[in-house]
Amino acid sequence: MEKRDSGMAKQMKDASIPSNLSEGARRRGKDRTHLFSVAAGSAGEVKRQVRIAKAWRYIDDAAFGGVADWLDRTCAITWRLVNPRS
């Protein structure tokens, strides 16, 4: 992927999902929710970029399947962290 679209690859690498989740876990109140929300937004962004990469044939079906499943779970988890009572 890096060879075909270095900009997209850099964006995916720069997504700070784990960092924001880790920092949010150590915060309270609105700051905690904000960091979880940022992580959720980053996960959604990477999920869309992976789908675009597959559509443009930057990645094959095997690579897409594993990453897409992980991102689906990550998006679900981050959504529940932001919306715990929904």
PDB file of C-alpha atoms in Angstrom:
ATOM      1  CA  MET A   1       0.000   0.000   0.000  1.00  0.00           C
ATOM      2  CA  GLU A   2       2.809   2.390   0.865  1.00  0.00           C
ATOM      3  CA  LYS A   3       4.194   2.044  -2.663  1.00  0.00           C
ATOM      4  CA  ARG A   4       0.853   2.853  -4.292  1.00  0.00           C
ATOM      5  CA  ASP A   5      -0.370   5.696  -2.074  1.00  0.00           C
ATOM      6  CA  SER A   6       2.103   6.935   0.509  1.00  0.00           C
ATOM      7  CA  GLY A   7      -0.279   9.697   1.628  1.00  0.00           C
ATOM      8  CA  MET A   8      -3.053   7.262   2.492  1.00  0.00           C
ATOM      9  CA  ALA A   9      -0.573   4.920   4.184  1.00  0.00           C
ATOM     10  CA  LYS A  10       0.759   7.806   6.290  1.00  0.00           C
ATOM     11  CA  GLN A  11      -2.757   8.831   7.317  1.00  0.00           C
ATOM     12  CA  MET A  12      -3.491   5.300   8.470  1.00  0.00           C
ATOM     13  CA  LYS A  13      -0.222   5.126  10.398  1.00  0.00           C
ATOM     14  CA  ASP A  14      -0.902   8.484  12.031  1.00  0.00           C
ATOM     15  CA  ALA A  15      -4.323   7.409  13.316  1.00  0.00           C
ATOM     16  CA  SER A  16      -3.903   7.448  17.070  1.00  0.00           C
ATOM     17  CA  ILE A  17      -6.588   4.945  18.059  1.00  0.00           C
ATOM     18  CA  PRO A  18      -4.566   3.065  20.730  1.00  0.00           C
ATOM     19  CA  SER A  19      -2.996   6.236  22.133  1.00  0.00           C
ATOM     20  CA  ASN A  20      -6.333   7.999  22.559  1.00  0.00           C
ATOM     21  CA  LEU A  21      -7.922   4.902  24.124  1.00  0.00           C
ATOM     22  CA  SER A  22      -5.034   4.572  26.559  1.00  0.00           C
ATOM     23  CA  GLU A  23      -5.063   8.241  27.500  1.00  0.00           C
ATOM     24  CA  GLY A  24      -8.859   8.294  27.778  1.00  0.00           C
ATOM     25  CA  ALA A  25      -8.805   5.321  30.139  1.00  0.00           C
ATOM     26  CA  ARG A  26      -6.806   7.436  32.577  1.00  0.00           C
ATOM     27  CA  ARG A  27      -9.057  10.490  32.417  1.00  0.00           C
ATOM     28  CA  ARG A  28     -12.451  11.312  33.866  1.00  0.00           C
ATOM     29  CA  GLY A  29     -15.594  13.091  32.764  1.00  0.00           C
ATOM     30  CA  LYS A  30     -15.819  15.020  29.518  1.00  0.00           C
ATOM     31  CA  ASP A  31     -12.089  14.715  28.850  1.00  0.00           C
ATOM     32  CA  ARG A  32     -12.405  10.917  28.935  1.00  0.00           C
ATOM     33  CA  THR A  33     -15.406  10.946  26.599  1.00  0.00           C
ATOM     34  CA  HIS A  34     -13.621  13.346  24.242  1.00  0.00           C
ATOM     35  CA  LEU A  35     -10.557  11.098  23.918  1.00  0.00           C
ATOM     36  CA  PHE A  36     -12.733   8.030  23.346  1.00  0.00           C
ATOM     37  CA  SER A  37     -14.649  10.024  20.724  1.00  0.00           C
ATOM     38  CA  VAL A  38     -11.411  10.972  18.956  1.00  0.00           C
ATOM     39  CA  ALA A  39     -10.382   7.293  18.953  1.00  0.00           C
ATOM     40  CA  ALA A  40     -13.784   6.359  17.499  1.00  0.00           C
ATOM     41  CA  GLY A  41     -13.410   8.978  14.772  1.00  0.00           C
ATOM     42  CA  SER A  42      -9.934   7.741  13.897  1.00  0.00           C
ATOM     43  CA  ALA A  43     -11.170   4.144  13.754  1.00  0.00           C
ATOM     44  CA  GLY A  44     -13.988   5.169  11.420  1.00  0.00           C
ATOM     45  CA  GLU A  45     -11.564   7.088   9.227  1.00  0.00           C
ATOM     46  CA  VAL A  46      -9.161   4.146   8.938  1.00  0.00           C
ATOM     47  CA  LYS A  47     -12.093   1.804   8.261  1.00  0.00           C
ATOM     48  CA  ARG A  48     -13.151   3.969   5.312  1.00  0.00           C
ATOM     49  CA  GLN A  49      -9.566   4.223   4.022  1.00  0.00           C
ATOM     50  CA  VAL A  50      -9.198   0.435   4.107  1.00  0.00           C
ATOM     51  CA  ARG A  51     -12.406   0.073   2.097  1.00  0.00           C
ATOM     52  CA  ILE A  52     -11.100   2.607  -0.429  1.00  0.00           C
ATOM     53  CA  ALA A  53      -7.761   0.759  -0.604  1.00  0.00           C
ATOM     54  CA  LYS A  54      -9.627  -2.466  -1.391  1.00  0.00           C
ATOM     55  CA  ALA A  55     -11.798  -0.769  -4.023  1.00  0.00           C
ATOM     56  CA  TRP A  56      -8.686   0.649  -5.672  1.00  0.00           C
ATOM     57  CA  ARG A  57      -7.030  -2.793  -5.413  1.00  0.00           C
ATOM     58  CA  TYR A  58      -4.214  -1.575  -3.186  1.00  0.00           C
ATOM     59  CA  ILE A  59      -4.908  -4.546  -0.901  1.00  0.00           C
ATOM     60  CA  ASP A  60      -6.215  -8.033  -1.632  1.00  0.00           C
ATOM     61  CA  ASP A  61      -9.251  -9.792  -0.158  1.00  0.00           C
ATOM     62  CA  ALA A  62      -7.209 -11.705   2.427  1.00  0.00           C
ATOM     63  CA  ALA A  63      -5.602  -8.558   3.833  1.00  0.00           C
ATOM     64  CA  PHE A  64      -8.911  -6.707   3.738  1.00  0.00           C
ATOM     65  CA  GLY A  65     -10.825  -9.400   5.631  1.00  0.00           C
ATOM     66  CA  GLY A  66      -8.630  -9.443   8.707  1.00  0.00           C
ATOM     67  CA  VAL A  67      -8.250  -5.692   8.922  1.00  0.00           C
ATOM     68  CA  ALA A  68     -11.936  -5.026   8.239  1.00  0.00           C
ATOM     69  CA  ASP A  69     -12.994  -7.428  11.016  1.00  0.00           C
ATOM     70  CA  TRP A  70     -10.607  -5.807  13.486  1.00  0.00           C
ATOM     71  CA  LEU A  71     -11.821  -2.330  12.540  1.00  0.00           C
ATOM     72  CA  ASP A  72     -15.480  -3.369  12.856  1.00  0.00           C
ATOM     73  CA  ARG A  73     -14.803  -4.576  16.405  1.00  0.00           C
ATOM     74  CA  THR A  74     -12.766  -1.475  17.220  1.00  0.00           C
ATOM     75  CA  CYS A  75     -15.525   0.821  15.956  1.00  0.00           C
ATOM     76  CA  ALA A  76     -18.117  -1.081  18.015  1.00  0.00           C
ATOM     77  CA  ILE A  77     -15.992  -0.916  21.165  1.00  0.00           C
ATOM     78  CA  THR A  78     -15.217   2.778  20.803  1.00  0.00           C
ATOM     79  CA  TRP A  79     -18.885   3.553  20.121  1.00  0.00           C
ATOM     80  CA  ARG A  80     -19.851   1.817  23.378  1.00  0.00           C
ATOM     81  CA  LEU A  81     -17.158   3.750  25.256  1.00  0.00           C
ATOM     82  CA  VAL A  82     -18.561   7.042  23.972  1.00  0.00           C
ATOM     83  CA  ASN A  83     -22.217   5.950  24.414  1.00  0.00           C
ATOM     84  CA  PRO A  84     -22.198   3.675  27.487  1.00  0.00           C
ATOM     85  CA  ARG A  85     -25.911   3.993  28.273  1.00  0.00           C
ATOM     86  CA  SER A  86     -27.362   3.883  24.768  1.00  0.00           C
TER      87      SER A  86
END
